[in-house]
Amino acid sequence: MKSFFFFFLLIGVYTASLAQGPIKVVVAGLNHDHIHGILRQYTQGKVNIIGIVEPNKQLQLKYAKQYRLPDSLFYDDLKKALVSKKPDVVVGYNAVGEHLKVVQVCAPLGIPVMVEKPLAATLQQAKEIEKLATQYKIKVLTNFETTWYASYHDVYNTISKDSIGQIKKMVVHDGHQGPKEIGCSAEFLSWLTDPVLNGAGALNDFGCYGADLMTWLMKGQRPIAVTAVTRRYKPDVYPKVDDDATILVEYPGATGLIEASWNWPFSIKDLEVFGVTGYLHALDGVNITSRMRENKKGVKVAEPLKAPFNDPIVYLTAVLRNELPGTDDLSSLKYNMIVMEILDAAKRSAATGKRIVL
């Protein structure tokens, strides 16, 4: 009975805190190199971090020195931090294979979670996360860098206006020269190149972007089949995981091709969409080219995104305050469960050499 009362007491505190001021954030983990983004926002006063949970003392010291973080922010146990600080949300910057552990602690306390992409290392972990989110009625969101690309939203909106007809093919390229080659930190590499903690190599790390974008463009439609080929071009550098993945995603009326790699000659994140009457290519976060059936070509720069769709913390705040549903978009649990189905099928296809029907 006491635990039941404690749960509802926390819910009351959580609801009241959202009604005033910026949301209070606890960070779970520092071994993901994307952590620099939110720590920079903290030093600029754009996000209210009230606690950081990281058991590795060396990492604590590293980031405390780099970003002038007070000792009072740090904890080595997530539950202790949550009970002490009572945050509005937990944001995960730990190994993908440990996202489930974060949700297992947060869900019974009624605290929402946003993790870095992908949602989990395996489909089974994702299903357990979904079960906890449903049971305890919390939001679990996934943050992708490309969610905040103005060009991608411009392409989406253009398609929604039926400007190029029905989608027939989508092509997404994501990757770079390799995480070690571009200088990722040792603590990041330690789990990113681990088949258990990351769930795969380039297939999970960069394949998730394309799966998420295609799910969004297809408005949450599940694909009917997935076929994939993975390669290890650099087994001396990445002996445990794939470093290149090509994934074919079949829909009833369209196909998607995801090309994810740690072997590109340069960093790339782009999106191509072919419709019945036209073609759109988001070259990066802002630039778009187009070509219509009549060979009419166009070039444009996408307008900057407006709040709350321009930044993960701004978006997260809107969802927590019920200004956005967060249920049918790039960050939603619903869409990211489909992402995990695609990645799981891709892994099974690559392992067996077979087309996997969903």
Coordinates of C-alpha atoms in Angstrom, one line a residue, residues 6-358:
F6 CA 4.4 6.7 -3.2
F7 CA 3.8 6.1 -6.9
F8 CA 0.9 8.5 -7.0
L9 CA 2.7 11.0 -4.8
L10 CA 5.5 11.1 -7.4
I11 CA 3.0 11.5 -10.2
G12 CA 1.5 14.5 -8.4
V13 CA 4.9 16.1 -8.0
Y14 CA 5.7 15.4 -11.7
T15 CA 2.4 16.9 -13.0
A16 CA 2.8 20.0 -10.9
S17 CA 6.4 20.7 -12.0
L18 CA 5.4 20.6 -15.6
A19 CA 3.0 23.5 -15.2
Q20 CA 5.8 26.0 -14.4
G21 CA 9.3 26.8 -15.8
P22 CA 11.6 24.7 -18.0
I23 CA 11.4 20.9 -17.7
K24 CA 13.7 19.3 -15.2
V25 CA 16.0 16.7 -16.8
V26 CA 18.1 13.9 -15.4
V27 CA 20.7 12.5 -17.8
A28 CA 21.3 8.8 -17.8
G29 CA 24.8 8.0 -19.0
L30 CA 27.8 9.8 -20.5
N31 CA 29.3 7.2 -22.8
H32 CA 27.4 8.3 -25.9
D33 CA 29.2 11.0 -27.9
H34 CA 25.9 12.7 -28.7
I35 CA 26.0 13.9 -25.0
H36 CA 28.0 16.9 -26.1
G37 CA 24.8 18.4 -27.7
I38 CA 22.7 18.5 -24.5
L39 CA 25.7 19.6 -22.3
R40 CA 26.4 22.5 -24.6
Q41 CA 22.7 23.5 -24.3
Y42 CA 23.1 23.2 -20.5
T43 CA 26.0 25.7 -20.5
Q44 CA 24.0 28.0 -22.7
G45 CA 21.0 27.9 -20.3
K46 CA 18.8 26.1 -22.8
V47 CA 18.1 23.0 -20.7
N48 CA 17.7 22.5 -17.0
I49 CA 19.8 19.4 -16.1
I50 CA 19.3 18.7 -12.4
G51 CA 21.2 15.4 -12.3
I52 CA 23.6 13.2 -14.3
V53 CA 23.9 9.5 -13.6
E54 CA 27.2 7.9 -14.6
P55 CA 28.9 5.2 -12.5
N56 CA 32.2 5.7 -14.4
K57 CA 34.1 8.3 -12.2
Q58 CA 36.6 9.0 -15.0
L59 CA 33.7 10.0 -17.3
Q60 CA 32.3 12.2 -14.5
L61 CA 35.6 14.0 -14.2
K62 CA 36.1 14.3 -17.9
Y63 CA 32.7 16.1 -18.5
A64 CA 32.8 18.0 -15.3
K65 CA 36.0 19.6 -16.3
Q66 CA 35.0 20.2 -20.0
Y67 CA 31.6 21.7 -19.2
R68 CA 32.3 23.1 -15.7
L69 CA 29.7 20.9 -14.1
P70 CA 29.2 21.0 -10.4
D71 CA 29.9 17.9 -8.3
S72 CA 26.4 18.1 -7.0
L73 CA 25.0 17.1 -10.4
F74 CA 26.5 13.6 -10.4
Y75 CA 25.1 10.3 -9.2
D76 CA 26.2 6.7 -9.7
D77 CA 22.7 5.2 -9.3
L78 CA 19.7 6.1 -11.4
K79 CA 16.9 5.3 -8.9
K80 CA 18.6 7.3 -6.1
A81 CA 18.9 10.3 -8.5
L82 CA 15.2 10.1 -9.5
V83 CA 13.9 9.8 -5.9
S84 CA 16.2 12.6 -4.8
K85 CA 15.7 15.0 -7.7
K86 CA 12.2 14.2 -9.0
P87 CA 12.8 15.1 -12.6
D88 CA 10.1 15.6 -15.3
V89 CA 12.0 13.3 -17.7
V90 CA 15.1 11.2 -18.1
V91 CA 17.2 11.4 -21.3
G92 CA 19.4 8.4 -22.0
Y93 CA 22.9 8.8 -23.4
N94 CA 24.1 5.3 -22.5
A95 CA 24.6 2.2 -24.6
V96 CA 21.6 1.2 -26.7
G97 CA 21.5 -2.2 -25.1
E98 CA 21.0 -0.5 -21.7
H99 CA 18.0 1.6 -22.7
L100 CA 15.7 -1.1 -21.3
K101 CA 17.4 -0.8 -17.9
V102 CA 16.7 3.0 -17.9
V103 CA 13.0 2.4 -18.6
Q104 CA 12.8 -0.4 -16.0
V105 CA 13.8 2.1 -13.4
C106 CA 11.8 5.1 -14.7
A107 CA 8.5 3.5 -15.6
P108 CA 7.4 2.4 -12.1
L109 CA 8.1 5.9 -10.9
G110 CA 5.9 7.4 -13.7
I111 CA 8.9 9.2 -15.3
P112 CA 9.0 9.6 -19.1
V113 CA 12.1 8.7 -21.1
M114 CA 13.8 9.9 -24.2
V115 CA 16.7 7.9 -25.6
E116 CA 19.2 8.4 -28.4
K117 CA 18.5 6.3 -31.5
P118 CA 17.7 3.5 -31.9
L119 CA 15.1 2.6 -29.3
A120 CA 16.9 -0.6 -28.3
A121 CA 19.5 -3.1 -29.3
T122 CA 17.0 -5.9 -30.1
L123 CA 13.3 -6.2 -30.9
Q124 CA 12.8 -8.2 -27.7
Q125 CA 14.2 -5.3 -25.6
A126 CA 11.9 -2.9 -27.5
K127 CA 8.9 -5.1 -26.8
E128 CA 9.7 -5.0 -23.1
I129 CA 10.1 -1.2 -23.2
E130 CA 6.7 -1.0 -24.9
K131 CA 5.1 -3.2 -22.3
L132 CA 6.5 -1.1 -19.5
A133 CA 5.4 2.2 -21.2
T134 CA 1.9 0.8 -21.6
Q135 CA 1.7 -0.6 -18.1
Y136 CA 2.8 2.6 -16.4
K137 CA 1.4 5.0 -18.9
I138 CA 4.6 6.9 -19.6
K139 CA 6.0 8.3 -22.8
V140 CA 9.1 6.7 -24.3
L141 CA 10.6 8.7 -27.2
T142 CA 13.6 8.2 -29.4
N143 CA 15.8 11.1 -30.6
F144 CA 17.2 11.0 -34.2
E145 CA 19.5 13.8 -35.5
T146 CA 17.5 13.8 -38.8
T147 CA 14.2 14.5 -37.0
W148 CA 15.3 18.1 -36.8
Y149 CA 16.3 18.5 -40.5
A150 CA 14.2 21.2 -42.1
S151 CA 14.7 19.7 -45.6
Y152 CA 13.2 16.4 -44.5
H153 CA 10.1 18.1 -43.2
D154 CA 9.9 20.2 -46.4
V155 CA 10.0 16.9 -48.4
Y156 CA 7.3 15.4 -46.2
N157 CA 5.0 18.4 -46.5
T158 CA 5.5 18.5 -50.3
I159 CA 4.5 14.9 -50.6
S160 CA 1.5 15.4 -48.3
K161 CA 0.2 18.0 -50.8
D162 CA 0.3 15.3 -53.5
S163 CA 2.9 17.3 -55.4
I164 CA 4.8 14.3 -56.7
G165 CA 2.0 11.7 -56.6
Q166 CA 2.1 8.5 -54.7
I167 CA 5.4 7.4 -53.3
K168 CA 7.0 4.6 -55.3
K169 CA 10.6 4.5 -54.0
M170 CA 12.5 5.9 -51.1
V171 CA 16.3 5.8 -50.8
V172 CA 18.2 6.8 -47.6
H173 CA 22.0 7.0 -47.2
D174 CA 23.4 7.4 -43.7
G175 CA 26.9 7.0 -42.5
H176 CA 30.5 8.1 -42.5
Q177 CA 34.1 6.8 -42.8
G178 CA 33.6 4.8 -39.6
P179 CA 33.3 5.7 -35.9
K180 CA 37.0 4.9 -35.2
E181 CA 38.1 6.7 -38.3
I182 CA 36.3 9.9 -37.4
G183 CA 37.6 10.0 -33.9
C184 CA 34.8 8.8 -31.7
S185 CA 35.7 8.5 -28.0
A186 CA 37.0 5.2 -26.5
E187 CA 34.0 4.9 -24.2
F188 CA 31.6 5.3 -27.2
L189 CA 33.4 2.8 -29.3
S190 CA 33.5 0.3 -26.5
W191 CA 29.8 -0.4 -26.9
L192 CA 29.1 0.9 -30.4
T193 CA 31.2 -1.9 -31.8
D194 CA 29.8 -4.5 -29.5
P195 CA 27.1 -6.9 -31.0
V196 CA 25.3 -7.1 -27.7
L197 CA 25.4 -3.5 -26.4
N198 CA 24.7 -2.0 -29.9
G199 CA 22.7 -5.0 -31.4
A200 CA 24.7 -4.8 -34.6
G201 CA 27.2 -2.4 -36.3
A202 CA 26.3 0.0 -39.0
L203 CA 23.0 -1.8 -39.5
N204 CA 21.7 -0.6 -36.2
D205 CA 23.7 2.6 -35.9
F206 CA 22.7 4.0 -39.3
G207 CA 20.0 1.7 -40.6
C208 CA 17.7 3.0 -38.0
Y209 CA 17.6 6.4 -39.6
G210 CA 16.2 5.1 -42.9
A211 CA 13.7 2.8 -41.1
D212 CA 12.4 5.7 -39.1
L213 CA 12.1 8.1 -42.1
M214 CA 10.3 5.5 -44.2
T215 CA 7.9 4.7 -41.4
W216 CA 7.1 8.4 -41.2
L217 CA 6.8 8.9 -44.9
M218 CA 4.5 5.9 -45.1
K219 CA 2.5 7.3 -42.2
G220 CA 3.1 4.4 -39.8
Q221 CA 2.4 1.6 -42.3
R222 CA 4.3 -1.6 -41.5
P223 CA 6.2 -3.1 -44.4
I224 CA 5.4 -6.5 -45.7
A225 CA 8.9 -7.8 -46.1
V226 CA 12.6 -7.0 -45.5
T227 CA 15.7 -8.3 -47.3
A228 CA 19.2 -7.3 -46.2
V229 CA 22.9 -7.9 -47.0
T230 CA 25.6 -6.9 -44.5
R231 CA 29.4 -6.8 -45.1
R232 CA 32.6 -6.6 -43.0
Y233 CA 34.9 -4.6 -45.2
K234 CA 37.2 -3.7 -42.3
P235 CA 37.3 -6.9 -40.0
D236 CA 40.6 -5.7 -38.6
V237 CA 38.9 -2.5 -37.3
Y238 CA 35.4 -3.9 -36.5
P239 CA 35.9 -7.6 -35.9
K240 CA 32.6 -8.2 -34.0
V241 CA 30.0 -6.4 -36.1
D242 CA 29.0 -5.4 -39.6
D243 CA 30.3 -2.2 -41.0
D244 CA 28.0 -1.9 -44.0
A245 CA 24.3 -2.8 -44.5
T246 CA 22.0 -2.6 -47.5
I247 CA 18.3 -3.1 -46.6
L248 CA 15.4 -3.4 -49.0
V249 CA 12.0 -2.6 -47.4
E250 CA 8.9 -3.7 -49.2
Y251 CA 5.5 -2.0 -48.9
P252 CA 2.3 -2.9 -50.8
G253 CA 2.8 0.0 -53.2
A254 CA 6.4 1.1 -52.7
T255 CA 9.9 0.0 -51.9
G256 CA 12.5 1.6 -49.7
L257 CA 16.3 1.2 -49.9
I258 CA 18.4 1.9 -46.8
E259 CA 22.1 2.2 -47.3
A260 CA 23.9 2.3 -43.9
S261 CA 27.7 2.3 -43.7
W262 CA 30.9 2.9 -41.8
N263 CA 32.6 2.9 -45.2
W264 CA 31.5 6.1 -46.9
P265 CA 34.3 8.3 -48.2
F266 CA 32.6 11.2 -46.3
S267 CA 29.8 11.8 -43.8
I268 CA 26.3 11.6 -45.4
K269 CA 22.7 11.8 -44.4
D270 CA 20.3 12.3 -47.3
L271 CA 16.8 11.3 -48.4
E272 CA 15.5 10.6 -51.9
V273 CA 11.8 10.1 -52.7
F274 CA 10.4 9.1 -56.1
G275 CA 6.7 9.6 -56.7
V276 CA 4.6 8.9 -59.8
T277 CA 5.1 12.4 -61.2
G278 CA 8.2 13.7 -59.5
Y279 CA 11.4 13.3 -57.4
L280 CA 12.6 15.0 -54.3
H281 CA 16.1 14.8 -52.9
A282 CA 17.0 16.3 -49.5
L283 CA 20.8 16.6 -49.8
D284 CA 21.4 17.4 -46.2
G285 CA 19.5 19.3 -43.4
V286 CA 18.6 22.3 -45.6
N287 CA 19.1 21.8 -49.3
I288 CA 16.6 20.2 -51.6
T289 CA 16.6 19.4 -55.3
S290 CA 13.6 18.3 -57.3
R291 CA 12.7 17.0 -60.7
M292 CA 9.2 16.6 -62.2
R293 CA 8.0 14.4 -65.0
E294 CA 8.2 17.2 -67.5
N295 CA 11.9 17.5 -66.7
K296 CA 11.2 20.6 -64.7
K297 CA 14.1 20.9 -62.2
G298 CA 14.2 22.9 -59.0
V299 CA 16.6 23.8 -56.2
K300 CA 15.6 25.3 -52.8
V301 CA 16.7 25.9 -49.3
A302 CA 14.2 24.7 -46.7
E303 CA 12.7 27.3 -44.3
P304 CA 14.0 26.8 -40.7
L305 CA 11.8 24.7 -38.6
K306 CA 9.6 26.4 -36.0
A307 CA 9.1 25.4 -32.4
P308 CA 8.3 22.9 -31.1
F309 CA 9.6 20.9 -34.1
N310 CA 13.0 22.5 -34.3
D311 CA 14.8 21.0 -31.3
P312 CA 14.6 17.8 -29.2
I313 CA 14.3 19.5 -25.8
V314 CA 11.7 22.0 -27.2
Y315 CA 9.8 19.1 -28.7
L316 CA 10.1 17.0 -25.5
T317 CA 8.8 19.9 -23.4
A318 CA 5.7 20.2 -25.7
V319 CA 5.0 16.5 -25.5
L320 CA 5.3 16.4 -21.7
R321 CA 3.0 19.4 -21.4
N322 CA 0.5 17.7 -23.7
E323 CA 0.9 20.3 -26.4
L324 CA 1.9 17.6 -28.8
P325 CA 0.7 13.9 -28.7
G326 CA 4.1 12.4 -29.5
T327 CA 2.3 9.3 -30.7
D328 CA 2.6 9.3 -34.5
D329 CA 5.8 11.0 -35.4
L330 CA 9.5 10.3 -35.9
S331 CA 10.2 10.1 -32.1
S332 CA 7.1 8.2 -31.1
L333 CA 7.2 4.7 -29.5
K334 CA 4.6 3.5 -32.1
Y335 CA 6.8 4.4 -35.1
N336 CA 10.0 3.2 -33.4
M337 CA 8.5 -0.2 -32.7
I338 CA 8.1 -0.5 -36.5
V339 CA 11.7 0.6 -36.8
M340 CA 12.8 -2.2 -34.5
E341 CA 10.8 -4.7 -36.5
I342 CA 12.6 -3.6 -39.7
L343 CA 16.1 -3.8 -38.1
D344 CA 15.3 -7.2 -36.6
A345 CA 14.1 -8.5 -39.9
A346 CA 17.2 -7.1 -41.6
K347 CA 19.5 -8.9 -39.2
R348 CA 17.6 -12.2 -39.7
S349 CA 17.7 -11.7 -43.5
A350 CA 21.4 -11.0 -43.5
A351 CA 22.1 -14.0 -41.3
T352 CA 20.0 -16.4 -43.4
G353 CA 20.2 -15.0 -46.9
K354 CA 16.4 -15.0 -47.0
R355 CA 13.6 -12.5 -47.6
I356 CA 11.8 -12.0 -44.2
V357 CA 8.1 -11.6 -44.4
L358 CA 6.6 -9.6 -41.6

